[in-house]
mmCIF file of C-alpha atoms in Angstrom:
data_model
loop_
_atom_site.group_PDB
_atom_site.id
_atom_site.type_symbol
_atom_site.label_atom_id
_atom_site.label_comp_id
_atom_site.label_asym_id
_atom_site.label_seq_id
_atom_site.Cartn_x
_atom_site.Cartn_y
_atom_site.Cartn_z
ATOM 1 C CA UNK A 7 8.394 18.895 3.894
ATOM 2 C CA UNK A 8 7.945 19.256 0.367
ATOM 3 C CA UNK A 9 6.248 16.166 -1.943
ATOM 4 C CA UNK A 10 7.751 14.831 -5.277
ATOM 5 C CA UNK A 11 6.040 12.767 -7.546
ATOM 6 C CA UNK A 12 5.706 11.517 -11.196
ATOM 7 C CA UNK A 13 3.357 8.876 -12.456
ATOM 8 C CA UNK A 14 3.166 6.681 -15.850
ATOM 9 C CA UNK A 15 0.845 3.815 -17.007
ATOM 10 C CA UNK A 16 1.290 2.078 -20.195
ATOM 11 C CA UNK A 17 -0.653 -0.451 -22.500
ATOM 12 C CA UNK A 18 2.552 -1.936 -23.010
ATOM 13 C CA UNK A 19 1.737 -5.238 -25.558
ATOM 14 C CA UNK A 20 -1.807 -5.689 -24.711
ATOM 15 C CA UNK A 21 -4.414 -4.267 -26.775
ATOM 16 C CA UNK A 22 -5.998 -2.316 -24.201
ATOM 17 C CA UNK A 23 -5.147 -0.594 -21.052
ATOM 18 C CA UNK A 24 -6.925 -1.306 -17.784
ATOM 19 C CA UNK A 25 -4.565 -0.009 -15.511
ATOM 20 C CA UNK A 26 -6.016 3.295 -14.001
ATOM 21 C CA UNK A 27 -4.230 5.605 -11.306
ATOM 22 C CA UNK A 28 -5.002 9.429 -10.050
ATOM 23 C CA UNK A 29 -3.339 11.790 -7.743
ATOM 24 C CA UNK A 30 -5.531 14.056 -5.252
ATOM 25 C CA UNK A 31 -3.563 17.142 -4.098
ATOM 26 C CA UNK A 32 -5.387 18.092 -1.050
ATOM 27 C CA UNK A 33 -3.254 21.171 0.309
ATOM 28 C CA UNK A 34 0.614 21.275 0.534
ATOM 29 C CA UNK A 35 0.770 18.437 3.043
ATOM 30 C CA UNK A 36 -1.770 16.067 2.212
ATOM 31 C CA UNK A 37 -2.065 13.872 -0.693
ATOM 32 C CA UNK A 38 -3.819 10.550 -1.767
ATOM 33 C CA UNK A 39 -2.353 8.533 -4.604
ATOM 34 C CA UNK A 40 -4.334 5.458 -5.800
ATOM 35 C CA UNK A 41 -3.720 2.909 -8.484
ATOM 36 C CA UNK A 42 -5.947 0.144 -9.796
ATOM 37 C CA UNK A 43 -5.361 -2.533 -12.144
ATOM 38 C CA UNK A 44 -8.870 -4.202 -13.824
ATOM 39 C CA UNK A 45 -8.603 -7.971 -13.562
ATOM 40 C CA UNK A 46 -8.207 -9.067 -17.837
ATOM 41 C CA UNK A 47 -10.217 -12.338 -16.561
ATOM 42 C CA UNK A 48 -12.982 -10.847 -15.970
ATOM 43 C CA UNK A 49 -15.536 -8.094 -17.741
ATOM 44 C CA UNK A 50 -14.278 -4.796 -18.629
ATOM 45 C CA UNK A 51 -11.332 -4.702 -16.047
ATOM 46 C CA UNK A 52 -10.610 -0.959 -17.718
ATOM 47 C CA UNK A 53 -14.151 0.249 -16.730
ATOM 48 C CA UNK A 54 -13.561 -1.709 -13.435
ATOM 49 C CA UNK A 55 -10.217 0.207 -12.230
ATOM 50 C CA UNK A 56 -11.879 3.549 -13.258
ATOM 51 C CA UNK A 57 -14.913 2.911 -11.024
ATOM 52 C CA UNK A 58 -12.917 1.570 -7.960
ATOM 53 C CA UNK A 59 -9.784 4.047 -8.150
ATOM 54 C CA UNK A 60 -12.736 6.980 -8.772
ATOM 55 C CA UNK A 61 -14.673 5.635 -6.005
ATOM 56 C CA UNK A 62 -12.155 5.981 -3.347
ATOM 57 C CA UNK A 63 -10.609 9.485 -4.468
ATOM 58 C CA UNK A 64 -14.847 10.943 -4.395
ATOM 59 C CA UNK A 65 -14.984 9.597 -0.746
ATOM 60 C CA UNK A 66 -11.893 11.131 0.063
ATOM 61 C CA UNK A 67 -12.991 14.490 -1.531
ATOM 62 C CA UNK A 68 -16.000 14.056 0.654
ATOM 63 C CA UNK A 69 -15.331 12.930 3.811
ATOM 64 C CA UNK A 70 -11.441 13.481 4.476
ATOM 65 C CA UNK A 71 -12.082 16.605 6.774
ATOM 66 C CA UNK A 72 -13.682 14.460 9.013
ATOM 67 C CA UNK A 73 -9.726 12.946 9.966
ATOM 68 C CA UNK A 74 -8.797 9.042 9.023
ATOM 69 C CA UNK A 75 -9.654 7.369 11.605
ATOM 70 C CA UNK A 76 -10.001 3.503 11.907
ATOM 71 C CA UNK A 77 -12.994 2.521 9.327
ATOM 72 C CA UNK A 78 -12.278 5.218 7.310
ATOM 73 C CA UNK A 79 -10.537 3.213 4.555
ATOM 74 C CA UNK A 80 -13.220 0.579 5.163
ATOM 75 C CA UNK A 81 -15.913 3.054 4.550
ATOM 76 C CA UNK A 82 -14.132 3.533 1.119
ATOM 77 C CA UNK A 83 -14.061 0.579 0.645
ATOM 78 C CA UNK A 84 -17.159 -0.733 0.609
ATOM 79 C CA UNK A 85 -18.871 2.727 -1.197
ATOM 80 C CA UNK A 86 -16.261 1.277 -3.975
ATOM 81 C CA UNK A 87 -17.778 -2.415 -3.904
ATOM 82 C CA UNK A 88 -21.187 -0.724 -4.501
ATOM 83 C CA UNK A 89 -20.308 1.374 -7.430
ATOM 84 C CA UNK A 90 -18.563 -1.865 -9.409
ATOM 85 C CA UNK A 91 -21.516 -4.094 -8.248
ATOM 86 C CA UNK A 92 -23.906 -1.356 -9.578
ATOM 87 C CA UNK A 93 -22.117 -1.488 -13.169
ATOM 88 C CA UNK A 94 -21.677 -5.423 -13.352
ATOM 89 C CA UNK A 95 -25.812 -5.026 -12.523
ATOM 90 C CA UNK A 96 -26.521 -3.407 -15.355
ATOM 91 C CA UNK A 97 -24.671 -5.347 -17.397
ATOM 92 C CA UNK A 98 -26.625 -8.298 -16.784
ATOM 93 C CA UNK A 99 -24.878 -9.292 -13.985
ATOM 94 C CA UNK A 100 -21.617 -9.767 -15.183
ATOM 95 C CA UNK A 101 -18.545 -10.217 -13.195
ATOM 96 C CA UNK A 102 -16.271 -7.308 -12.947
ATOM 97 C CA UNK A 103 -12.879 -7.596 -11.023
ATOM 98 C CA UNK A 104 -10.031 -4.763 -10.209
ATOM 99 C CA UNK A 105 -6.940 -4.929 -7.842
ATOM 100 C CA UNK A 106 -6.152 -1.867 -5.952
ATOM 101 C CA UNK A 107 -2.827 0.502 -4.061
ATOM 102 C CA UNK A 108 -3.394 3.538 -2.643
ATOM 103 C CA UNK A 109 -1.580 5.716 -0.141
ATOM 104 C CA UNK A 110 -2.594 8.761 1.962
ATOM 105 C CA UNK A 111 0.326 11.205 3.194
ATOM 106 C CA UNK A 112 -0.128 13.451 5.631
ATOM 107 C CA UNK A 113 2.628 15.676 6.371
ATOM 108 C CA UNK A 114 5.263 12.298 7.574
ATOM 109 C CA UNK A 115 2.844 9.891 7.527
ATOM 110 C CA UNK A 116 1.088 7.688 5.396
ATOM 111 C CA UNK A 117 -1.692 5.445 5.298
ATOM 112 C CA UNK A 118 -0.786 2.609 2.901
ATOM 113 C CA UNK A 119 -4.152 0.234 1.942
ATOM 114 C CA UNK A 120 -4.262 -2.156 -0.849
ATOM 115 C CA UNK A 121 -6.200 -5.051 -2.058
ATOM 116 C CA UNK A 122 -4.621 -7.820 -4.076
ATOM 117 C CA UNK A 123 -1.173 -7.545 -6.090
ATOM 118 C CA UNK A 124 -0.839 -4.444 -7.030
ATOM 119 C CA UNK A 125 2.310 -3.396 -5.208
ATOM 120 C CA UNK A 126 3.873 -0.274 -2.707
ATOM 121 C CA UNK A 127 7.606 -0.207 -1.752
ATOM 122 C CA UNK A 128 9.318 2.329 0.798
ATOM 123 C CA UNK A 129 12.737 2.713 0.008
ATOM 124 C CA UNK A 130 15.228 4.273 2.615
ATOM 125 C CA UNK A 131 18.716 5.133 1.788
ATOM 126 C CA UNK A 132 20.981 3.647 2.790
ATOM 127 C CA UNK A 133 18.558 0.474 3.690
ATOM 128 C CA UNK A 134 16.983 0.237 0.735
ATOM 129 C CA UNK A 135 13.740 -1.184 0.601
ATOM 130 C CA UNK A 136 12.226 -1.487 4.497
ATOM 131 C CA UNK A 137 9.096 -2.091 3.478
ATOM 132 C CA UNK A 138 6.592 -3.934 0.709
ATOM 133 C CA UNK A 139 2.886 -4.981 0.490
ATOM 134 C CA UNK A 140 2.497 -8.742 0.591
ATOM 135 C CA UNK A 141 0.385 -10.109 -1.930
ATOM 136 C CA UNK A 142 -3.435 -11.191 -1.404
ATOM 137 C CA UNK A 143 -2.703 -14.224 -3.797
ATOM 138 C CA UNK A 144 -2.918 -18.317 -3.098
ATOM 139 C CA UNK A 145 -1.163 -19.936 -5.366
ATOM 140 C CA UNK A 146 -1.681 -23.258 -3.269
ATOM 141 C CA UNK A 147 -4.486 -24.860 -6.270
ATOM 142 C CA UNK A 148 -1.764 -24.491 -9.274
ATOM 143 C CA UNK A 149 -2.716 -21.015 -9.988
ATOM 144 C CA UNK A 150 -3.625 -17.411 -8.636
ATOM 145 C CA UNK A 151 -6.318 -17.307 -6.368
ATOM 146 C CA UNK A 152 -7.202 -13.579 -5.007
ATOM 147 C CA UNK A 153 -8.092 -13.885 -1.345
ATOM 148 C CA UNK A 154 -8.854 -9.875 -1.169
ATOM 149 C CA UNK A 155 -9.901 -8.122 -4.325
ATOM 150 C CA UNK A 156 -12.707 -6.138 -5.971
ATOM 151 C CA UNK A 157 -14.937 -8.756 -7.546
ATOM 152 C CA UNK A 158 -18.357 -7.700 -8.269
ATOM 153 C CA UNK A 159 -19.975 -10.589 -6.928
ATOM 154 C CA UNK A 160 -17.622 -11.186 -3.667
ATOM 155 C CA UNK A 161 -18.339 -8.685 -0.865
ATOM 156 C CA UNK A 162 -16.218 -10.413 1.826
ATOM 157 C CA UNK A 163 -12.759 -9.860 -0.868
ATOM 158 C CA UNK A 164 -12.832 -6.457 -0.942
ATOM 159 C CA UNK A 165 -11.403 -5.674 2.057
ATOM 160 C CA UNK A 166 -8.173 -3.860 1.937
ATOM 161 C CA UNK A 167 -5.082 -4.407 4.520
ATOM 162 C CA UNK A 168 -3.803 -0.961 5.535
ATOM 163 C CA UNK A 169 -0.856 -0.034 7.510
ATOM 164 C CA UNK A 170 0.553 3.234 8.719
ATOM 165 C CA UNK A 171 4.060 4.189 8.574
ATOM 166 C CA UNK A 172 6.135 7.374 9.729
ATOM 167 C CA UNK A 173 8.175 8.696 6.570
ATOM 168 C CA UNK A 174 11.810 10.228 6.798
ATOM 169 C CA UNK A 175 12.985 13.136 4.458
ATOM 170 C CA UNK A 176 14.567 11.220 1.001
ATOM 171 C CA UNK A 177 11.924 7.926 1.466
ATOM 172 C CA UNK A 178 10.443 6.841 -1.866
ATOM 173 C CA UNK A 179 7.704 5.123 -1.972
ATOM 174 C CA UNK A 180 6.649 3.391 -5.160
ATOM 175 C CA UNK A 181 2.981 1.794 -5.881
ATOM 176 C CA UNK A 182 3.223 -0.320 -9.006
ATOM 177 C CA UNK A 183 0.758 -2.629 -10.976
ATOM 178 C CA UNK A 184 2.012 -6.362 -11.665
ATOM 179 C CA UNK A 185 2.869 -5.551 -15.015
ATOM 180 C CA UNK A 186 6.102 -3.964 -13.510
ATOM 181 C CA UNK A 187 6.607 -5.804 -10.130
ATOM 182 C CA UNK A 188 6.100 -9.580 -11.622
ATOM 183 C CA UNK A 189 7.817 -8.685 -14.757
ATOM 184 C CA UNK A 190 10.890 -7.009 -14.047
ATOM 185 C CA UNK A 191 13.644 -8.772 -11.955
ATOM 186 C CA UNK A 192 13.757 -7.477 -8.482
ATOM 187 C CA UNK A 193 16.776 -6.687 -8.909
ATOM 188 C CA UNK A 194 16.512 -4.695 -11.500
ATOM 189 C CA UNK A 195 13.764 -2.790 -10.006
ATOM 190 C CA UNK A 196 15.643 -1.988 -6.808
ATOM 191 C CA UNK A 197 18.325 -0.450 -8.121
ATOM 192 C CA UNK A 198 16.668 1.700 -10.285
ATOM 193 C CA UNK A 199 14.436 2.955 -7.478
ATOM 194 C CA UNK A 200 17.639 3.625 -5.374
ATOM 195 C CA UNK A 201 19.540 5.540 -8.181
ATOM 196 C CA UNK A 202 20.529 9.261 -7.457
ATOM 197 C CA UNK A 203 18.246 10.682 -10.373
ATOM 198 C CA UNK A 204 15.436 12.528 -10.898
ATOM 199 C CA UNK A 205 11.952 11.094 -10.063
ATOM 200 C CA UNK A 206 11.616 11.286 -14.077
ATOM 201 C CA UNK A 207 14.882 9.765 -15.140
ATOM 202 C CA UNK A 208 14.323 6.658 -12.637
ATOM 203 C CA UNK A 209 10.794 6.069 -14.310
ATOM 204 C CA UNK A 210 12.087 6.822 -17.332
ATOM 205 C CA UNK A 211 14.344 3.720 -16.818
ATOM 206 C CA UNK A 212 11.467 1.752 -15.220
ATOM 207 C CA UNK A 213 9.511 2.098 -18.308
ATOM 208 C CA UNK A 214 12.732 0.693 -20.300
ATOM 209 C CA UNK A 215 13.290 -2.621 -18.120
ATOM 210 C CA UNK A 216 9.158 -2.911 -18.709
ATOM 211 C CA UNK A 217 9.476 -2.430 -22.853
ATOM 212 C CA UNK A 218 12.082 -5.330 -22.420
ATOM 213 C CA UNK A 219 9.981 -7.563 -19.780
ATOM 214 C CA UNK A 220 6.382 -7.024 -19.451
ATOM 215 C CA UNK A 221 3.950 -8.677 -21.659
ATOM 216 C CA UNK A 222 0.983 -6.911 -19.416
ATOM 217 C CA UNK A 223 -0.129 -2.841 -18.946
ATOM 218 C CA UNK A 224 2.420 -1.345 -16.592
ATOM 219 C CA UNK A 225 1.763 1.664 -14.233
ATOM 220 C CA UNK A 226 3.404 3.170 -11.666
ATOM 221 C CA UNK A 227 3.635 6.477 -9.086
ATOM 222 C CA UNK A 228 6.963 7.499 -7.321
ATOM 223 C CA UNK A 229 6.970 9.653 -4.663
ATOM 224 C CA UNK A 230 9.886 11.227 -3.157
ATOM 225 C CA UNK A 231 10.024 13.606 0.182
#
């Protein structure tokens, strides 16, 4: 079954962009897709996605042909946490934070994992959306609290939630940064994600509704079988 996808990621009105996303093609069937979003709170959250989204695409390089199996993502994980607490080292200790989405096909199935609130949908027509992360985020103190997330100097957060799912021909799945999901009304969102367009044209209106709404970077990666 053949793989469609198209990515953006935008500084939108911030002055700098920490929002950082790749795309491994591993052979016709297999593909990762990971997107980060640095933490603006905290220390260089541009250098921090870059380290974390690298991280987990070099241990995929490296280790993928030995199959997923259940500590796989875990394994990641963790070789992730080391890099980012090996930069906030030598910058004196400073804390450096990133949020994280990734997803693994494999011919129909993927391997969802994330860590904090950056987003993935599945969208089946004529459901619509059947599935969404939740969000690693108390809000029970007045404010946000990450209960998973990459934080330099928090081991026990960065531990992502992963779920596998079987995929149908037509699903679209959609990992996002909050920039688009907390911005844009839902929606909004949904029906542009349903439309019957191109892959392009629906980002291309994605990016629109995020011009108008988001006051943060913005990144995304749609994915159509």
């Amino acid at each position: 079954m053949r793989v469609a996808y198209t990515s953006f990621t935008e500084c939108g009105r911030r002055s700098e962009n920490q929002d950082y996303l790749r795309v491994l093609e591993l052979d016709k069937n297999r593909f990762l897709f990971v997107l980060a979003d640095g933490m603006g709170g905290h220390h260089d959250g541009a250098c921090s996605s870059r380290i974390v989204c690298n991280a987990f695409c070099v241990y995929w390089l490296r280790h993928i042909e030995n199959g997923i199996h259940e500590d796989f993502i875990s394994e990641a994980a963790l070789q992730a946490f080391n890099k980012l607490k090996r930069q906030a080292d030598r910058k004196k200790g400073v804390k450096m934070g990133t949020t994280i989405v990734g997803a693994y096909m494999d011919g129909c199935r993927v391997h969802i994992f994330h860590c904090g609130d950056s987003r993935c949908y599945l969208f089946r027509n004529p459901k619509g959306c059947i599935f969404q992360t939740c969000d690693h985020v108390d809000f029970s103190l007045g404010w946000e609290v990450f209960e998973r997330c990459f934080i330099s100097d928090k081991p026990q957060k960065a531990i992502p939630e992963v779920c596998s799912l079987e995929l149908q021909e037509r699903d679209r799945l959609f990992l996002c940064s909050d920039g688009v999901h907390k911005r844009i009304p839902y929606s909004m969102l949904d029906r542009s994600l349903q439309a019957e367009k191109s892959l392009d044209a629906i980002v291309y209106d994605v990016k629109v509704l995020c011009d108008a709404y988001s006051d943060d970077n913005y990144s995304g990666i749609l994915i159509e079988l």
